[in-house]
Amino acid sequence: MKTPETGPDLPKPALVGGLSQHGTFEGDMSMTRVDAFLGDQVVFNETPFQQFINISTEFGFSSTYDINAAAELRHERLLDSIRATPTSSSLPSSSLRLIWGRLPSRLLRRWMPDDFFRQPAPVNFGIAKPLVNQIFTKHPFTPGVNYGVNNFVLLPNTPALSNFCGIYENIALRVVPHPIKNALNKNLGFFFGAVSAEHNCAQVFPFGR
């Protein structure tokens, strides 16, 4: 969440929230929330969750949320966002989704309800890569962004979903350096200000201006 207490936003292409900013990893197409552009993306929303249930019932084995249901739901949420959200984006870093179980009382407690299970162990690339390929093979996907509703512009130069090194480099080079450099320079500026108040020092810029 943004706050005026942290001062003005950093210049582009730096992200105000860094790695935690909405859309960096999770994308806009949530399965239990509305798109950030349309309202409060934090509060549980019944409509996309019912879509998740309906698609799981229709496509999943014995009405479960399996790999087939995941492929269909991802595709439908992408289409929903293209139709409704003028600033929607769908990029390779947002290819995997997490679903939190919710109790019938809708008290958002931090544990799963009975018979709602999560992955029992950490997922590595050996597990994730074939699952991602299986999901996106059913509905082939090119990353892109919306410039107005129903105007999804493809970004063919964005790393492919199978190019994990390219995705890593894109995030590392686009998201991380600018906030870190800015923070270091600000702190060095404070340091120089304290010293130069009483000493005739020349300011140095080890990380560039």
GROMACS .gro file of C-alpha atoms in nm:
model
  209
    1MET     CA    1   0.000   0.000   0.000
    2LYS     CA    2   0.124   0.352  -0.075
    3THR     CA    3   0.163   0.617   0.190
    4PRO     CA    4   0.252   0.988   0.163
    5GLU     CA    5   0.489   0.938   0.456
    6THR     CA    6   0.754   0.788   0.226
    7GLY     CA    7   0.789   1.094   0.005
    8PRO     CA    8   0.744   1.131  -0.372
    9ASP     CA    9   0.731   0.831  -0.604
   10LEU     CA   10   1.054   0.713  -0.762
   11PRO     CA   11   1.102   0.800  -1.131
   12LYS     CA   12   1.017   0.537  -1.392
   13PRO     CA   13   1.107   0.260  -1.457
   14ALA     CA   14   1.151   0.203  -1.083
   15LEU     CA   15   0.847   0.058  -0.906
   16VAL     CA   16   0.720   0.230  -0.592
   17GLY     CA   17   0.659  -0.100  -0.414
   18GLY     CA   18   0.961  -0.283  -0.553
   19LEU     CA   19   0.912  -0.660  -0.565
   20SER     CA   20   0.598  -0.635  -0.352
   21GLN     CA   21   0.415  -0.403  -0.593
   22HIS     CA   22   0.091  -0.534  -0.740
   23GLY     CA   23   0.140  -0.703  -1.075
   24THR     CA   24   0.513  -0.774  -1.046
   25PHE     CA   25   0.460  -1.141  -0.973
   26GLU     CA   26   0.090  -1.214  -0.925
   27GLY     CA   27  -0.042  -1.030  -1.228
   28ASP     CA   28  -0.386  -0.869  -1.256
   29MET     CA   29  -0.589  -1.184  -1.314
   30SER     CA   30  -0.662  -1.301  -0.960
   31MET     CA   31  -0.891  -1.598  -0.902
   32THR     CA   32  -1.047  -1.465  -0.582
   33ARG     CA   33  -1.016  -1.086  -0.620
   34VAL     CA   34  -1.125  -0.821  -0.865
   35ASP     CA   35  -0.857  -0.663  -1.081
   36ALA     CA   36  -0.673  -0.387  -0.896
   37PHE     CA   37  -0.797  -0.124  -1.142
   38LEU     CA   38  -1.162  -0.206  -1.067
   39GLY     CA   39  -1.156  -0.175  -0.690
   40ASP     CA   40  -1.019  -0.330  -0.373
   41GLN     CA   41  -0.802  -0.620  -0.486
   42VAL     CA   42  -0.742  -0.721  -0.122
   43VAL     CA   43  -1.100  -0.810  -0.025
   44PHE     CA   44  -1.233  -1.154  -0.119
   45ASN     CA   45  -1.475  -1.135  -0.413
   46GLU     CA   46  -1.744  -1.398  -0.464
   47THR     CA   47  -1.783  -1.362  -0.842
   48PRO     CA   48  -1.437  -1.480  -0.954
   49PHE     CA   49  -1.441  -1.745  -0.681
   50GLN     CA   50  -1.769  -1.885  -0.817
   51GLN     CA   51  -1.610  -1.885  -1.162
   52PHE     CA   52  -1.327  -2.091  -1.013
   53ILE     CA   53  -1.578  -2.338  -0.865
   54ASN     CA   54  -1.781  -2.365  -1.187
   55ILE     CA   55  -1.479  -2.424  -1.408
   56SER     CA   56  -1.337  -2.679  -1.163
   57THR     CA   57  -1.672  -2.861  -1.173
   58GLU     CA   58  -1.685  -2.860  -1.553
   59PHE     CA   59  -1.323  -2.934  -1.644
   60GLY     CA   60  -1.158  -3.083  -1.335
   61PHE     CA   61  -1.139  -3.455  -1.261
   62SER     CA   62  -1.433  -3.539  -1.032
   63SER     CA   63  -1.504  -3.163  -1.006
   64THR     CA   64  -1.164  -3.089  -0.853
   65TYR     CA   65  -0.925  -2.807  -0.934
   66ASP     CA   66  -0.667  -2.996  -1.136
   67ILE     CA   67  -0.430  -2.904  -1.418
   68ASN     CA   68  -0.712  -2.900  -1.677
   69ALA     CA   69  -0.927  -2.668  -1.467
   70ALA     CA   70  -0.623  -2.447  -1.401
   71ALA     CA   71  -0.564  -2.407  -1.776
   72GLU     CA   72  -0.927  -2.312  -1.841
   73LEU     CA   73  -0.952  -2.074  -1.545
   74ARG     CA   74  -0.630  -1.892  -1.633
   75HIS     CA   75  -0.758  -1.841  -1.986
   76GLU     CA   76  -1.100  -1.717  -1.873
   77ARG     CA   77  -0.952  -1.473  -1.620
   78LEU     CA   78  -0.723  -1.335  -1.890
   79LEU     CA   79  -1.021  -1.281  -2.121
   80ASP     CA   80  -1.221  -1.122  -1.837
   81SER     CA   81  -0.942  -0.874  -1.767
   82ILE     CA   82  -0.899  -0.788  -2.134
   83ARG     CA   83  -1.272  -0.714  -2.156
   84ALA     CA   84  -1.301  -0.516  -1.831
   85THR     CA   85  -0.969  -0.363  -1.727
   86PRO     CA   86  -0.812  -0.095  -1.951
   87THR     CA   87  -0.470  -0.128  -1.787
   88SER     CA   88  -0.461  -0.506  -1.754
   89SER     CA   89  -0.127  -0.678  -1.805
   90SER     CA   90  -0.032  -1.042  -1.830
   91LEU     CA   91   0.337  -1.121  -1.822
   92PRO     CA   92   0.543  -1.441  -1.779
   93SER     CA   93   0.623  -1.371  -1.413
   94SER     CA   94   0.255  -1.405  -1.327
   95SER     CA   95   0.206  -1.751  -1.473
   96LEU     CA   96   0.149  -1.944  -1.149
   97ARG     CA   97  -0.137  -1.880  -0.913
   98LEU     CA   98  -0.209  -1.946  -0.546
   99ILE     CA   99  -0.556  -2.023  -0.413
  100TRP     CA  100  -0.639  -1.975  -0.045
  101GLY     CA  101  -0.917  -2.185   0.103
  102ARG     CA  102  -1.200  -1.998   0.270
  103LEU     CA  103  -1.428  -2.120   0.547
  104PRO     CA  104  -1.806  -2.114   0.486
  105SER     CA  105  -1.837  -1.846   0.754
  106ARG     CA  106  -1.607  -1.628   0.541
  107LEU     CA  107  -1.394  -1.551   0.842
  108LEU     CA  108  -1.062  -1.514   0.668
  109ARG     CA  109  -0.859  -1.722   0.907
  110ARG     CA  110  -0.508  -1.827   0.822
  111TRP     CA  111  -0.563  -2.199   0.786
  112MET     CA  112  -0.723  -2.422   0.528
  113PRO     CA  113  -1.074  -2.565   0.574
  114ASP     CA  114  -1.121  -2.942   0.587
  115ASP     CA  115  -1.039  -3.121   0.260
  116PHE     CA  116  -0.878  -2.813   0.104
  117PHE     CA  117  -0.513  -2.895   0.051
  118ARG     CA  118  -0.204  -2.706  -0.053
  119GLN     CA  119   0.124  -2.826  -0.200
  120PRO     CA  120   0.288  -3.015   0.091
  121ALA     CA  121   0.643  -2.912   0.003
  122PRO     CA  122   0.829  -2.631  -0.174
  123VAL     CA  123   0.794  -2.634  -0.552
  124ASN     CA  124   1.111  -2.625  -0.761
  125PHE     CA  125   1.151  -2.556  -1.131
  126GLY     CA  126   1.160  -2.927  -1.208
  127ILE     CA  127   0.802  -2.948  -1.082
  128ALA     CA  128   0.678  -2.607  -1.196
  129LYS     CA  129   0.808  -2.597  -1.553
  130PRO     CA  130   0.615  -2.897  -1.695
  131LEU     CA  131   0.299  -2.782  -1.517
  132VAL     CA  132   0.329  -2.431  -1.662
  133ASN     CA  133   0.390  -2.578  -2.007
  134GLN     CA  134   0.087  -2.804  -1.972
  135ILE     CA  135  -0.136  -2.514  -1.867
  136PHE     CA  136  -0.028  -2.278  -2.144
  137THR     CA  137  -0.016  -2.539  -2.420
  138LYS     CA  138  -0.393  -2.573  -2.398
  139HIS     CA  139  -0.442  -2.200  -2.459
  140PRO     CA  140  -0.120  -2.061  -2.616
  141PHE     CA  141  -0.022  -1.727  -2.470
  142THR     CA  142   0.181  -1.424  -2.572
  143PRO     CA  143   0.252  -1.166  -2.298
  144GLY     CA  144   0.089  -0.828  -2.341
  145VAL     CA  145  -0.088  -0.530  -2.188
  146ASN     CA  146  -0.424  -0.362  -2.238
  147TYR     CA  147  -0.433  -0.009  -2.379
  148GLY     CA  148  -0.801   0.041  -2.309
  149VAL     CA  149  -1.058  -0.237  -2.280
  150ASN     CA  150  -1.050  -0.503  -2.553
  151ASN     CA  151  -0.722  -0.363  -2.686
  152PHE     CA  152  -0.466  -0.622  -2.578
  153VAL     CA  153  -0.129  -0.537  -2.732
  154LEU     CA  154   0.120  -0.822  -2.755
  155LEU     CA  155   0.476  -0.785  -2.625
  156PRO     CA  156   0.665  -1.036  -2.840
  157ASN     CA  157   1.006  -0.931  -2.704
  158THR     CA  158   0.909  -1.031  -2.350
  159PRO     CA  159   1.082  -1.356  -2.241
  160ALA     CA  160   0.882  -1.668  -2.317
  161LEU     CA  161   0.732  -1.870  -2.032
  162SER     CA  162   0.987  -2.144  -2.096
  163ASN     CA  163   1.275  -1.895  -2.064
  164PHE     CA  164   1.317  -1.883  -1.686
  165CYS     CA  165   1.656  -1.713  -1.716
  166GLY     CA  166   1.503  -1.441  -1.932
  167ILE     CA  167   1.219  -1.390  -1.683
  168TYR     CA  168   1.472  -1.368  -1.399
  169GLU     CA  169   1.684  -1.115  -1.590
  170ASN     CA  170   1.379  -0.906  -1.679
  171ILE     CA  171   1.270  -0.880  -1.315
  172ALA     CA  172   1.622  -0.830  -1.180
  173LEU     CA  173   1.716  -0.559  -1.430
  174ARG     CA  174   1.378  -0.383  -1.441
  175VAL     CA  175   1.268  -0.390  -1.078
  176VAL     CA  176   1.566  -0.415  -0.846
  177PRO     CA  177   1.848  -0.175  -0.950
  178HIS     CA  178   1.667   0.159  -0.956
  179PRO     CA  179   1.512   0.150  -0.605
  180ILE     CA  180   1.836   0.017  -0.455
  181LYS     CA  181   2.053   0.278  -0.627
  182ASN     CA  182   1.813   0.554  -0.528
  183ALA     CA  183   1.807   0.439  -0.165
  184LEU     CA  184   2.186   0.413  -0.147
  185ASN     CA  185   2.235   0.759  -0.297
  186LYS     CA  186   1.981   0.913  -0.059
  187ASN     CA  187   2.156   0.761   0.242
  188LEU     CA  188   2.496   0.868   0.113
  189GLY     CA  189   2.350   1.216   0.066
  190PHE     CA  190   2.237   1.224   0.430
  191PHE     CA  191   2.584   1.105   0.534
  192PHE     CA  192   2.752   1.375   0.325
  193GLY     CA  193   2.517   1.642   0.458
  194ALA     CA  194   2.609   1.560   0.816
  195VAL     CA  195   2.982   1.567   0.744
  196SER     CA  196   2.985   1.870   0.513
  197ALA     CA  197   2.797   2.081   0.768
  198GLU     CA  198   3.126   2.130   0.953
  199HIS     CA  199   3.390   2.006   0.708
  200ASN     CA  200   3.484   2.117   0.357
  201CYS     CA  201   3.450   1.778   0.190
  202ALA     CA  202   3.394   1.698  -0.177
  203GLN     CA  203   3.093   1.475  -0.233
  204VAL     CA  204   3.159   1.145  -0.409
  205PHE     CA  205   2.912   0.926  -0.599
  206PRO     CA  206   3.023   0.562  -0.595
  207PHE     CA  207   2.697   0.448  -0.758
  208GLY     CA  208   2.661   0.738  -1.002
  209ARG     CA  209   2.440   1.042  -0.962
   0.00000   0.00000   0.00000
